[in-house]
Amino acid sequence: MLMSPELVAEINTLLLFNVADPQEGIKIHKDADPALIAAAGRLHDKGLLSQPDGGYLTLLGREAAEHLHMARTIVTSPPQASSVS
């Protein structure tokens, strides 16, 4: 199953957060990309963001963002040489 554009926008929104600093939030301005504004609203409705325009990650949002950051690191890493024993 492919991801919908809405889900991709939500993932990209969560990836904007610095998971190393839980006191660092984001502010999505009203003149931002409408897809980003809508994604933040949906994430807030799902309980992942503290505010509809960004704010801070909730505990659930932080966990989701950490997993997404890890997945991005894994899939963007250079291929490892396979070792056959």
XYZ file of C-alpha atoms in Angstrom:
85
model
C 0.000 0.000 0.000
C 1.406 3.360 -0.997
C 1.210 6.316 1.334
C -1.311 9.024 0.563
C -0.095 12.591 0.043
C -1.741 13.484 3.362
C 0.205 10.803 5.240
C 3.448 11.871 3.556
C 2.763 15.460 4.657
C 2.189 14.279 8.238
C 5.430 12.291 8.203
C 7.334 15.259 6.804
C 5.821 17.480 9.493
C 6.962 15.135 12.264
C 10.439 15.051 10.721
C 10.682 18.838 11.173
C 10.954 18.358 14.936
C 14.300 18.081 16.700
C 13.752 14.955 18.792
C 17.026 15.586 20.643
C 15.464 18.605 22.381
C 11.895 18.105 23.654
C 11.680 21.797 24.552
C 12.141 22.823 20.911
C 8.864 23.145 19.044
C 7.833 24.465 15.662
C 5.436 27.172 14.509
C 3.639 26.736 11.215
C 2.617 30.155 9.977
C -0.691 30.806 8.228
C 1.139 31.585 4.963
C 2.915 28.184 4.954
C 2.161 25.469 2.402
C -1.524 24.536 2.839
C -0.577 20.833 2.917
C 1.744 21.504 5.880
C -0.928 23.508 7.705
C -3.472 20.729 7.184
C -0.984 18.041 8.234
C -0.244 19.834 11.500
C -3.957 20.124 12.192
C -4.473 16.402 11.613
C -1.497 15.539 13.826
C -2.943 17.738 16.566
C -6.332 16.017 16.179
C -4.569 12.647 16.531
C -2.845 13.790 19.717
C 0.699 14.004 18.338
C 1.120 17.796 18.491
C 0.261 20.181 21.315
C -1.157 22.867 18.984
C -2.902 22.815 15.585
C -0.129 25.048 14.197
C 2.728 22.930 15.523
C 3.767 23.658 19.062
C 5.467 20.746 20.752
C 5.384 17.007 20.328
C 3.207 15.132 22.794
C 4.591 11.915 24.289
C 2.949 9.962 21.469
C 4.201 12.467 18.910
C 7.728 12.253 20.264
C 7.683 8.470 20.011
C 6.378 8.627 16.442
C 8.941 11.275 15.450
C 11.796 9.256 16.970
C 10.759 6.189 14.951
C 10.484 8.259 11.778
C 13.908 9.831 12.298
C 15.385 6.358 12.840
C 13.673 4.984 9.725
C 14.957 7.913 7.672
C 18.489 7.285 8.954
C 18.252 3.612 8.034
C 16.901 4.090 4.515
C 19.295 6.924 3.669
C 22.400 5.098 4.904
C 24.832 3.843 2.271
C 24.512 0.143 1.505
C 26.656 -2.127 3.619
C 28.865 -4.695 1.963
C 27.303 -8.086 2.460
C 29.470 -10.658 4.121
C 28.965 -14.302 3.319
C 30.380 -16.739 5.855
